[in-house]
XYZ file of C-alpha atoms in Angstrom:
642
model
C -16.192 160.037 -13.522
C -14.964 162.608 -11.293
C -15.954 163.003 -7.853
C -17.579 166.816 -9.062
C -19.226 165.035 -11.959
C -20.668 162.213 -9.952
C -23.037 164.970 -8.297
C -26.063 165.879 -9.549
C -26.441 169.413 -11.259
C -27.589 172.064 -9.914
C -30.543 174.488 -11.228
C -29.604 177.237 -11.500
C -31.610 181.006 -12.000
C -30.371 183.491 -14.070
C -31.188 186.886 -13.012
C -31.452 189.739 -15.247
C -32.228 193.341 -14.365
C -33.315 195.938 -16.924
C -35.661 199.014 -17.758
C -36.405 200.458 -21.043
C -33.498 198.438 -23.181
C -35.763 195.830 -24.840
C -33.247 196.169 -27.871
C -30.220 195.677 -25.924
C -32.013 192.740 -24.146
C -33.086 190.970 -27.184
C -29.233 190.722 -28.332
C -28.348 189.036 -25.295
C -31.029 186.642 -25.153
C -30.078 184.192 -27.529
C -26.419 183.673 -25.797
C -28.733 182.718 -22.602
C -30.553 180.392 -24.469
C -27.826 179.111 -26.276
C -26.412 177.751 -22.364
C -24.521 174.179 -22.766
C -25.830 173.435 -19.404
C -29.366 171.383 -19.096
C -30.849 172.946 -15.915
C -31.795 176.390 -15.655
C -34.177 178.952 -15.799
C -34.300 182.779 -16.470
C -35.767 185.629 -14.619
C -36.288 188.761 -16.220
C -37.093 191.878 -13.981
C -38.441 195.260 -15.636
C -37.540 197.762 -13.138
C -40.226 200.083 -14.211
C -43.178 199.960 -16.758
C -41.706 198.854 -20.153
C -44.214 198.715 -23.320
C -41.449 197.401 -25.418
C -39.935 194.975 -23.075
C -43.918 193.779 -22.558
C -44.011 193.166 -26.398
C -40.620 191.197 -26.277
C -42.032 188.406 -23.241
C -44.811 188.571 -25.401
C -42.435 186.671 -28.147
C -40.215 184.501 -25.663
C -44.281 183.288 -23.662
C -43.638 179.858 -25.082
C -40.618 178.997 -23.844
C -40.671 177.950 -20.039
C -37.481 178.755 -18.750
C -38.194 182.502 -19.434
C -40.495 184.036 -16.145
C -41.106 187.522 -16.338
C -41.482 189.999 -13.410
C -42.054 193.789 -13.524
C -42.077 196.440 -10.882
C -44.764 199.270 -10.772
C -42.062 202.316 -10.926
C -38.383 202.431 -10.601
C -36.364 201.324 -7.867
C -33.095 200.594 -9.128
C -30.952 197.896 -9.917
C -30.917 196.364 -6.658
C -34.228 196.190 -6.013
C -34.478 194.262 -9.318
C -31.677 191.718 -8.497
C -33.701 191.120 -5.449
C -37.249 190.417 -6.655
C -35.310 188.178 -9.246
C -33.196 186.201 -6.611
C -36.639 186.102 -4.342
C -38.823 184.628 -7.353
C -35.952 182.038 -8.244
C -36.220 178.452 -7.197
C -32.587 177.325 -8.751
C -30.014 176.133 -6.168
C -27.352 178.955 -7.706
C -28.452 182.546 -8.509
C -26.564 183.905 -11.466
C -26.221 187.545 -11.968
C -26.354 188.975 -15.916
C -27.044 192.535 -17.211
C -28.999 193.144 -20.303
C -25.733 194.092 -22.753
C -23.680 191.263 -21.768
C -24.253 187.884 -23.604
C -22.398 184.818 -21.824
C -19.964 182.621 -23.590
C -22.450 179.279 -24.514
C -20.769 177.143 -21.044
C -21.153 180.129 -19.162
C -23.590 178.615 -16.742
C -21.620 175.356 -16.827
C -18.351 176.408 -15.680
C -20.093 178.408 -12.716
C -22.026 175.700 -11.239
C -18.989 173.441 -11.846
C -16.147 175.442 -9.862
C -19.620 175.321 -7.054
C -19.544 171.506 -7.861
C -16.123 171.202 -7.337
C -15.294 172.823 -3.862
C -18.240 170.777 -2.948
C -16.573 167.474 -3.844
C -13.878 168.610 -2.077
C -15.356 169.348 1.074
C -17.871 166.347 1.248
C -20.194 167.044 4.164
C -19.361 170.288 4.370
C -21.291 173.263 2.791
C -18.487 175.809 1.865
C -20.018 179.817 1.700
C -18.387 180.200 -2.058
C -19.070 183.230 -4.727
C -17.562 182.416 -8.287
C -16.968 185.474 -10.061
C -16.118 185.218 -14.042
C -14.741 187.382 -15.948
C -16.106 190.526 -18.093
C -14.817 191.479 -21.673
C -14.935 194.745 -22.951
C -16.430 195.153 -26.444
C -17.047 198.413 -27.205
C -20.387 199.228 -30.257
C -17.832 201.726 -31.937
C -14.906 204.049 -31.508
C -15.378 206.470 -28.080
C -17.214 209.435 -29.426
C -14.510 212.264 -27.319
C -10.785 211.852 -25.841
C -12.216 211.600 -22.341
C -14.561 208.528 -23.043
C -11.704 206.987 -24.590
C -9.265 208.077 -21.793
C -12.215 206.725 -19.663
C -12.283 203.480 -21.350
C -8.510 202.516 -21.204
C -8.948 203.086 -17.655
C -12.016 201.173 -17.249
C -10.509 198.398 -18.978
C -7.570 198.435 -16.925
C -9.334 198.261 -13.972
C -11.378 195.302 -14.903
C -7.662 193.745 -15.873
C -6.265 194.526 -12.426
C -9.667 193.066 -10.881
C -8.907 189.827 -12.146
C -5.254 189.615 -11.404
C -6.118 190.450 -7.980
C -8.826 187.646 -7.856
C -5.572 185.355 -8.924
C -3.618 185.976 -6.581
C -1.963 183.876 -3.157
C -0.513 184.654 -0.449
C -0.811 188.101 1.691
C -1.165 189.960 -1.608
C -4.761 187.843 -2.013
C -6.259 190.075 0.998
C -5.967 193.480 2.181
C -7.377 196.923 1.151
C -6.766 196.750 -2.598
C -8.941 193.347 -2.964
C -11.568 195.514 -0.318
C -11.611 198.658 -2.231
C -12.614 196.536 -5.369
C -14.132 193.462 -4.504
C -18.045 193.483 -5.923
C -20.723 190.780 -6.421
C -23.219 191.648 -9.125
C -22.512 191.107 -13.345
C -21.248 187.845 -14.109
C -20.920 185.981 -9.962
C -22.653 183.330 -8.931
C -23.893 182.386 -5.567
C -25.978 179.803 -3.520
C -29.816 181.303 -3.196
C -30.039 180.383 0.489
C -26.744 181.961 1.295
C -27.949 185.468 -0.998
C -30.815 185.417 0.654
C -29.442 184.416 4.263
C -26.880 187.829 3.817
C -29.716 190.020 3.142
C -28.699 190.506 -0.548
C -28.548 193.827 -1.975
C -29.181 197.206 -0.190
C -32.199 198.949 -2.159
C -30.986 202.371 -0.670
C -28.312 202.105 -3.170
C -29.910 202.859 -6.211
C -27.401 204.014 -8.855
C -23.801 202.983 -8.167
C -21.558 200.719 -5.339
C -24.691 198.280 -4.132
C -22.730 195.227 -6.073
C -19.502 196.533 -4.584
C -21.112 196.908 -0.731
C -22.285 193.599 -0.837
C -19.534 192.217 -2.255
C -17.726 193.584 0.839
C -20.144 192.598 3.246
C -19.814 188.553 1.926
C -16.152 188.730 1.899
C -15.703 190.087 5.672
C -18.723 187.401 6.309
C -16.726 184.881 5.309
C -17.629 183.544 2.466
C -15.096 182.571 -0.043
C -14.314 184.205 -3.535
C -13.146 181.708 -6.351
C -12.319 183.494 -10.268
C -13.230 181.338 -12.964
C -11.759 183.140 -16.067
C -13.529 181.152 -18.595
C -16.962 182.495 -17.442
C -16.660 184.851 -19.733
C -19.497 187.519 -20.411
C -19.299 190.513 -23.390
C -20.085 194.146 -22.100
C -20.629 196.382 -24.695
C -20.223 199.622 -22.858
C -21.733 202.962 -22.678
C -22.319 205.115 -25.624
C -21.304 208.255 -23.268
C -18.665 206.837 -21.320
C -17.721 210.581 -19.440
C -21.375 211.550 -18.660
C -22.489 207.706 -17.596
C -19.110 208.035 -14.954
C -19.504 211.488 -13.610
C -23.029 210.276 -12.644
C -21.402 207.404 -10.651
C -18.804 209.590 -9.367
C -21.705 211.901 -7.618
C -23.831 209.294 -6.419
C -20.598 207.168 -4.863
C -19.938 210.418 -2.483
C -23.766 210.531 -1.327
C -23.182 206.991 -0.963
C -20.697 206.835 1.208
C -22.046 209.682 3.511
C -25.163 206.828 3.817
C -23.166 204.076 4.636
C -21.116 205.423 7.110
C -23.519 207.995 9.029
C -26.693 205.650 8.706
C -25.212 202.159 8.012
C -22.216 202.411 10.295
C -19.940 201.037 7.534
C -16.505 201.319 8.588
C -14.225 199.430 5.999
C -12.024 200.179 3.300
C -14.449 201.171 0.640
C -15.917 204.224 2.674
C -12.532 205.260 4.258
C -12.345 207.582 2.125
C -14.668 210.198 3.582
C -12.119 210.265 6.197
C -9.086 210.448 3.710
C -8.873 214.394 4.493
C -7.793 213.468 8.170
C -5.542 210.146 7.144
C -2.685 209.296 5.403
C 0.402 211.266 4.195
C 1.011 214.833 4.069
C 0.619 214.950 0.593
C -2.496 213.063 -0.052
C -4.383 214.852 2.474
C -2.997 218.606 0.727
C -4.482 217.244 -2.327
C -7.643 215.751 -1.170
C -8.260 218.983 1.348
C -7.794 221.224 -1.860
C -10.321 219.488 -3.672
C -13.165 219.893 -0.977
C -12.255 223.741 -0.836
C -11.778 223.919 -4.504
C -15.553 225.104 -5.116
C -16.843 226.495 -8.195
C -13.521 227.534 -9.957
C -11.619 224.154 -9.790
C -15.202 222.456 -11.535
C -14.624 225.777 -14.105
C -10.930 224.649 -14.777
C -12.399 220.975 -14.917
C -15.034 221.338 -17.642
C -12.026 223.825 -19.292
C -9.805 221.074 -19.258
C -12.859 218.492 -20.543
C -13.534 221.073 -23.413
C -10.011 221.372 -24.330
C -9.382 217.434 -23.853
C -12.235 216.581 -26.562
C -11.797 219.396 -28.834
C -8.031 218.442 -29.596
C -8.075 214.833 -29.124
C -5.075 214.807 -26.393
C -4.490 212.433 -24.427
C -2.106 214.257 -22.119
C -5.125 216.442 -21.359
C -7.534 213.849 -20.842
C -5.412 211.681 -18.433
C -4.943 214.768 -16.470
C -8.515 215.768 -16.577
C -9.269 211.899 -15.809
C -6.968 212.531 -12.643
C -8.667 215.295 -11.058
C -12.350 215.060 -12.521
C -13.332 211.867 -10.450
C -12.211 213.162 -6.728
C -13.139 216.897 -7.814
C -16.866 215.246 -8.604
C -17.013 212.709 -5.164
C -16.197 215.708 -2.930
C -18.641 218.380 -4.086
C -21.160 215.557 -4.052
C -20.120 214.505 -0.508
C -20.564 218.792 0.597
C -23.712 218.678 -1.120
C -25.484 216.163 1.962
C -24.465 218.757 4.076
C -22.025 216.452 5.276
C -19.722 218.595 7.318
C -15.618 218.384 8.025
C -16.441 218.306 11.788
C -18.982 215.479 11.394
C -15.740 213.959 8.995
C -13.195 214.192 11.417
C -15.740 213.122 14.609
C -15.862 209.933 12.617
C -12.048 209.716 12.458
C -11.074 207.848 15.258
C -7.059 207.299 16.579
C -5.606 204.980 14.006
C -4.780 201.981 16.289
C -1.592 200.687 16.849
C -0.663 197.208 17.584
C 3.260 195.477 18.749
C 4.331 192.214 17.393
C 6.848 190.177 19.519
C 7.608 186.622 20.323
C 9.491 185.744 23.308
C 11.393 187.866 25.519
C 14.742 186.445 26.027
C 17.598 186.673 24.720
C 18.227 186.300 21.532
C 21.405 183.782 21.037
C 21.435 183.364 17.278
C 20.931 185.789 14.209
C 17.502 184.786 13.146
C 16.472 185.149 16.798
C 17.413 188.259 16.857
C 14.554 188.970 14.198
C 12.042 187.995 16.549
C 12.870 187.476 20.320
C 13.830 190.806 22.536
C 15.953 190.407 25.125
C 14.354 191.266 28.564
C 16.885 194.434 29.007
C 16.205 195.956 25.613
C 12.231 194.703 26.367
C 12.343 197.249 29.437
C 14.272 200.072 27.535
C 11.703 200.128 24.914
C 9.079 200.267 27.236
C 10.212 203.318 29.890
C 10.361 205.088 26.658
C 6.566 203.621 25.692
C 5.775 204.756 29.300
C 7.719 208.104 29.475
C 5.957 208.943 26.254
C 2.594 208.931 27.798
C 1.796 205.250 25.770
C -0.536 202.772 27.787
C -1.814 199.417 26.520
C -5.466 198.399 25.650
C -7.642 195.179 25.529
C -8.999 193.966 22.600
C -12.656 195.008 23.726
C -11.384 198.879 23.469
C -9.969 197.934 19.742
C -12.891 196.174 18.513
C -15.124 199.231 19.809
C -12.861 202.005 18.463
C -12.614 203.121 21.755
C -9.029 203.433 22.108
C -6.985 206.893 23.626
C -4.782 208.686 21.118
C -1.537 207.568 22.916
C -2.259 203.985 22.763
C -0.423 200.015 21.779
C -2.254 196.681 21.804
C 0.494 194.133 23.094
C 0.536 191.083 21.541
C 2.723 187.771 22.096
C 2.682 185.126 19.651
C 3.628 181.537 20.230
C 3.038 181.734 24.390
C 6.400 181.031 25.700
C 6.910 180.786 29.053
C 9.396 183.905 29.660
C 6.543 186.106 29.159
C 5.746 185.125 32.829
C 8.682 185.539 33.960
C 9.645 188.499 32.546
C 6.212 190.320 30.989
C 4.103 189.435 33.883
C 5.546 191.526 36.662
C 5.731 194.395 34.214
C 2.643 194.595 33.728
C 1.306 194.584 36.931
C 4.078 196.675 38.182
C 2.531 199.320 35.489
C -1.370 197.886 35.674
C -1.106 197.297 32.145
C -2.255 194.134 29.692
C -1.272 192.315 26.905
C -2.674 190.069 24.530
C -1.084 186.640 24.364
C -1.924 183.896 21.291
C -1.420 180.781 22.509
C -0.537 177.736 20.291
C -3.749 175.150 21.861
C -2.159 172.201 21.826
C 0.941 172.417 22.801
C -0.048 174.253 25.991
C 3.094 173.451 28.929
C 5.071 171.774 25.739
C 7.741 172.959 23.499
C 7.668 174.806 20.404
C 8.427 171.985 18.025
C 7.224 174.249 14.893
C 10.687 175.704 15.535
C 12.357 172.678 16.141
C 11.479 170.880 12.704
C 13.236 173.895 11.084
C 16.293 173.313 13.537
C 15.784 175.925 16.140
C 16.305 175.425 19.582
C 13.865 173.859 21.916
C 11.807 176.258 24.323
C 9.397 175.585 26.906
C 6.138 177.316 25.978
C 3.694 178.764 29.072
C 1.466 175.894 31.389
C -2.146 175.778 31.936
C -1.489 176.610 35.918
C 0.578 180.241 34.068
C -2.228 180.575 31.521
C -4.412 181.228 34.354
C -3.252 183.029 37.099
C -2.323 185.831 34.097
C -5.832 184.983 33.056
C -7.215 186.341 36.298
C -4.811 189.394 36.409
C -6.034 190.900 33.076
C -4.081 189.201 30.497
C -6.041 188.136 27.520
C -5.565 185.029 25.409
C -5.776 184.179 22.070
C -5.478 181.394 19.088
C -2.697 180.835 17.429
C -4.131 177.468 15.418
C -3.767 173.770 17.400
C -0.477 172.985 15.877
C 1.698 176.116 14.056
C 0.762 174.993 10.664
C 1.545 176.908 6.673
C -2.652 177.535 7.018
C -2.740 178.208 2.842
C -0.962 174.765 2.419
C -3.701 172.471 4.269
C -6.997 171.154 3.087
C -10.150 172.594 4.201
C -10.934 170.044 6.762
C -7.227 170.630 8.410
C -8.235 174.212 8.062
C -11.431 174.209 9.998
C -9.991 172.242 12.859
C -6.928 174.404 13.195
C -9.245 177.639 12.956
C -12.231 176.351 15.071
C -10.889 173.273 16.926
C -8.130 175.574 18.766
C -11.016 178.110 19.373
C -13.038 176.044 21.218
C -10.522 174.156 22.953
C -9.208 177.582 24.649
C -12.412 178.247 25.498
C -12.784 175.214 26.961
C -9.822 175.594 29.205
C -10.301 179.011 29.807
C -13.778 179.148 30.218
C -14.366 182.738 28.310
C -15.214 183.372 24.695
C -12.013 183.683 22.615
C -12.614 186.200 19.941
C -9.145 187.122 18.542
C -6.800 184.736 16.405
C -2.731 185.257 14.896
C -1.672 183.694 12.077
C 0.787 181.922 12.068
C 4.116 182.906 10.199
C 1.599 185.684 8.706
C 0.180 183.051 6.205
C -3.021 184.101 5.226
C -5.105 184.265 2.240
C -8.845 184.165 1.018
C -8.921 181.170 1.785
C -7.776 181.012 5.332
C -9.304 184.447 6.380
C -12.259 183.002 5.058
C -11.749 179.894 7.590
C -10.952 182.337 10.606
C -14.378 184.344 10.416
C -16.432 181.226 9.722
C -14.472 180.100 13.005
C -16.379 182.842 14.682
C -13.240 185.202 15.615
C -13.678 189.233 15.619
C -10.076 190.362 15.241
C -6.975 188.730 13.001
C -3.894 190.004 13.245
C -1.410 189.877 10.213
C 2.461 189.993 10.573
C 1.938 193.086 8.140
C 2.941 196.487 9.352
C 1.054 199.484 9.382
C -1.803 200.919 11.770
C -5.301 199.693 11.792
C -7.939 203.065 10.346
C -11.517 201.346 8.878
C -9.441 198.011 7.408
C -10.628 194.634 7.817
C -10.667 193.348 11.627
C -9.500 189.772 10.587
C -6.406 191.346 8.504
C -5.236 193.787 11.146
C -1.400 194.955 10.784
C 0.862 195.204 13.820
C 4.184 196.732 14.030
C 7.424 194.023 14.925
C 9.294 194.675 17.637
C 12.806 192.673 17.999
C 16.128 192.855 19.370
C 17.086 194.666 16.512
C 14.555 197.757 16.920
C 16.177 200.616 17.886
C 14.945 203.187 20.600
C 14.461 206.015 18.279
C 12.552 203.861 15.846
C 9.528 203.238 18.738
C 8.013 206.085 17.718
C 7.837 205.075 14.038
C 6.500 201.774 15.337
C 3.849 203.486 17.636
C 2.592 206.223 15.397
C 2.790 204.899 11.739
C 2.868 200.897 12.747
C 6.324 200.585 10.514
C 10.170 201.319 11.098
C 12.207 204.095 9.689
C 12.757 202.624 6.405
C 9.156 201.592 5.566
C 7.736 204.925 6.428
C 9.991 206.751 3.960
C 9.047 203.678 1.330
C 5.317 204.525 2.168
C 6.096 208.207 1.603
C 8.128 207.267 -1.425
C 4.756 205.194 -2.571
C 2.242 208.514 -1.734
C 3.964 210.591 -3.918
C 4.157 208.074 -6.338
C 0.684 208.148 -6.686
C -0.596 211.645 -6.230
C 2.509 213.654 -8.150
C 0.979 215.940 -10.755
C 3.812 214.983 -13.440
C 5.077 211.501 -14.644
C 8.398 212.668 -14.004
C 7.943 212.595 -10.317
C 6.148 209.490 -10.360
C 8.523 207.759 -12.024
C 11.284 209.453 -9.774
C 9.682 208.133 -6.667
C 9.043 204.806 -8.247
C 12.510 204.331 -8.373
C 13.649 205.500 -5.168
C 11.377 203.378 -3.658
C 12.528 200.255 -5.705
C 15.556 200.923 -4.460
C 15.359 200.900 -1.038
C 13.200 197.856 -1.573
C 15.990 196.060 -3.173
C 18.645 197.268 -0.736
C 16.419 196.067 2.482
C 15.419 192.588 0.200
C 19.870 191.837 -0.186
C 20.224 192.435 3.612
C 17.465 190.331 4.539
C 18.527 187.682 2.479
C 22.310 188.097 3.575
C 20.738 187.764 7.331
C 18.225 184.509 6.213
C 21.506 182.999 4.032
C 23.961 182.975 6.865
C 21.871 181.160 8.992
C 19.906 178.333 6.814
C 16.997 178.506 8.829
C 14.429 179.324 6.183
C 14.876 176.052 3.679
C 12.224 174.353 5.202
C 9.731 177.910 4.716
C 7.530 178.387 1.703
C 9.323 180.128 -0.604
C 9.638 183.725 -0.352
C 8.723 183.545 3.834
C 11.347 184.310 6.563
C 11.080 182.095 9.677
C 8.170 184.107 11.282
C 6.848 187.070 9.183
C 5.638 187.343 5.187
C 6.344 190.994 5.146
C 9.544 191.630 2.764
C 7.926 194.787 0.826
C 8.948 198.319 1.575
């Protein structure tokens, strides 16, 4: 037996929402009943008074596992998830609708992939949400061009979901897994943990409350496995188009909610600040859509009409382009929700340096991440002369940061950044933000060593804290160095918290920021690091930091090879020349009005992509420093894309 089998199984509580869909329900009822597994109960909440769904407990009364719960009036889904997940007593809450029947080990293979990280982690309770996946099956044809536009998309969407939930690596995190991460139809999670998080937000009565919470576990920590055999049918709306511009509407009053009375700053409600961020294009489009008024909804519904009446679907992927935004942003105006309350919300976009040590670089692949101290000082006169100054972490964390502005960091901690950063910063009374590598304090950096580097001497406690006292912050940068994605979870927890507490320990103040090392980080890991207790992450991903996730923050990388004129990039866009044209390559890409100017941009940015990919492998190639790397990983950053 294995060791997940040798547990015992847990109960689980199936939770089941509805409000005048008795027939509907009674379809999907027998798939629940049909469940493989041997412990579990059902909880059925009316959200509403419901004669019909009354006569249907009336015919299910004998069975046991079926409890019954009914609100006075309508409150909305969420409040009916919660009176279900309050009235359970099963160990594991599982979430169903009342149109999608469950494949018959449904129930099994959720509490199993819970079983299993548990038998993995013996001793160790693991915050976990298994999320299965959802099949489209739609009653009959779409009735119009637009639902069935609506549809393909729809389905896509759910396909892309679930690729995203497969994935490693970098490309595992980050704002696309934010902007569509959700916990609701067909995910499974520990009652006391549902419970513990508040579950959903009642406020949210029509659209986005399984997508907010399912933010608010992720950047809690807790850990999202896909289990693609969970398997659940939907069988979709009737009127796909009016069902979706109802959702469109309430996401913009939404997101005026969450952000001006929840305080919600993340990647799912950036968007109210979209007409202030981003490239030139997207914000020309976006700003002509909030002034677009009452003739671009006439040329909408024209376009609709048209769409449906000739069955094209040229015309109903352009009217599925526009209709969506055109509907959020007249529904966002209609709070009275104001573009000077917008852009008071929009805060600098902060900007953060990666570098390593500052000495001279005497090989190649040093050159990728060391700065000599001559070029160090260059740089920074022109960081200086530009009216630049540094910030603590404190500032970052608050959003309190001037609009001229770079958080230093330092990864690894070695010991030339006394020599050579100290004195510059207090000859300029400025700070930095060093992570230090917590056991290997006043050693050498034999991380670099195993892959045949040369040997350096990495900062001493006596260093650590006369900086300490001058302003110079410290953070983790694990005990060890390690690949974080390739250890177990107990390795995991002692590199994340272990080197935490040991700083802290030495340094006697509360360390609250954490590197990772060589970049690697995925859902796993960055689920590690905020169970570890840290407030910021920082990513060897470039870019600058607007509403994204404070344990996947982006910083630029500065080396020997940056050039002067290519600070600016760096300071104002978080990326070097060549990215930011790939990034402008990649806006156009996705907010052209034709497919020929997609596709043109596409390629140019492919190219340039494959042209920077053949240098960097010439560079990695002619020095054989990389072989003993994960795959696909240069000797101290993971970012090879644009």
């Amino acid at each position: 037996m294995s060791a997940a089998g040798s547990l015992s199984p847990l109960h689980c509580s199936v939770i089941i929402p509805t409000w005048q869909r008795a027939c509907t329900l009674r379809e999907t009822l027998p798939a629940v009943l049909g469940q493989t597994y041997p412990s579990f109960d059902v909880h059925i909440v009316s959200d509403g008074h419901d004669p019909a769904l009354s006569a249907l407990a009336a015919e299910f009364s004998c069975d046991e596992r079926f409890h019954w719960h009914a609100h006075p009036e309508n409150r909305g889904q969420a409040a009916a998830r919660n009176t279900g997940a309050r009235a359970a007593e099963g160990e594991l809450l599982l979430f169903l609708d009342d149109d999608t029947p469950p494949v018959p080990d449904w129930i099994a293979l959720h509490a199993g992939r819970h079983r299993h990280v548990d038998a993995q982690n013996p001793g160790t309770s693991v915050p976990l949400v298994v999320t299965g996946k959802i099949d489209e099956q739609l009653p009959a044809k779409p009735a119009c061009a637009t639902d069935a536009g609506l549809q393909r998309g729809w389905e896509m969407t759910l396909e892309r979901y679930a690729e995203l939930l497969q994935k490693s690596g970098p490309d595992s995190v980050g704002d696309e897994l934010e902007t569509s991460i959700a916990f609701g139809l067909n995910c499974s999670i520990r009652r006391e943990l549902f419970l513990r998080h508040g579950g959903y937000l009642e406020a949210l009565r029509i659209t986005d409350e399984d997508m907010e919470l399912g933010l608010r576990l992720y950047l809690a920590g807790v850990e999202t496995v896909f289990e693609p055999r969970a398997v659940v049918a939907h069988r979709g709306a009737k009127n796909l188009t009016a069902y979706l511009r109802r959702c469109w509407q309430a996401s913009g009053v939404t997101d005026v909610h969450r952000v001006f009375q929840l305080g919600q700053h993340n990647a799912q409600t950036r968007r109210l600040i979209s007409l202030f961020r981003g490239s030139l294009p997207q914000r020309m489009v976006r700003r002509l859509l909030w002034f677009g008024g009452s003739p671009l909804h006439t040329l909408i519904d024209t376009l609709e009409g048209a769409a449906n009446r000739t069955g094209s679907r040229l015309l109903a992927s352009a009217w599925g382009r526009i209709c969506p935004s055109a509907v959020y942003w007249r529904s966002v105006r209609s709070t009275g929700c104001t573009l000077g309350q917008l852009r008071q919300q929009t805060a600098p976009a902060r900007c953060a340096l990666m570098l390593h040590s500052l000495s001279a670089p005497q090989t190649r692949s040093e050159s990728t991440y060391y700065l000599s101290p001559n070029r160090f000082r260059l740089l920074m006169n022109r960081f200086c002369a530009s009216g630049y100054r540094t910030v603590t972490t404190t500032q970052w964390i608050h959003d309190e940061v001037p609009r001229k502005h770079a958080l230093l960091t330092f990864d690894d901690g070695y010991d030339d950044l006394y020599t050579e950063l100290f004195p510059w910063l207090q000859q300029h009374n400025f700070t930095a933000l060093v992570f230090l590598v917590a056991n290997h304090i006043g050693g050498s950096n034999l991380w670099d060593q195993k892959r045949g580097l040369r040997p350096r001497q990495l900062l001493t406690l006596a260093q650590i804290r006369e900086m300490q006292r001058y302003g110079v912050e410290f953070g983790s940068h694990t005990l060890t160095h390690p690949w974080l994605p390739g250890i177990s979870y107990a390795e995991l927890h002692r590199e994340t918290g272990d080197s935490r507490r040991r700083l802290e320990d030495l340094l006697g103040v509360e360390v609250t920021s954490f590197a990772y090392p060589y970049g690697g980080v995925d859902r796993r890991v960055r689920a590690a690091v905020a169970r570890a207790g840290y407030k910021l992450a920082f990513t060897t991903l470039p870019g600058v930091n607007c509403w994204n996730d404070p344990l996947c923050q982006n910083r630029a990388d500065i080396h020997d090879g940056t050039r002067l004129f290519e600070l600016r990039f760096h300071l104002r866009y978080g990326r070097g020349f060549r990215q930011c044209g790939a990034a402008l390559l990649r806006a156009i890409e996705q907010q052209a009005p034709t497919a020929i100017l997609r596709g043109l941009a596409a390629n140019l940015r492919r190219w340039g992509n494959h042209a920077l990919e053949k240098r960097s492998g010439r560079l990695a190639a002619s020095e054989g420093s990389t072989a003993t790397m994960p795959e696909g990983f240069d000797n101290h950053s993971v970012d090879k894309s644009e």
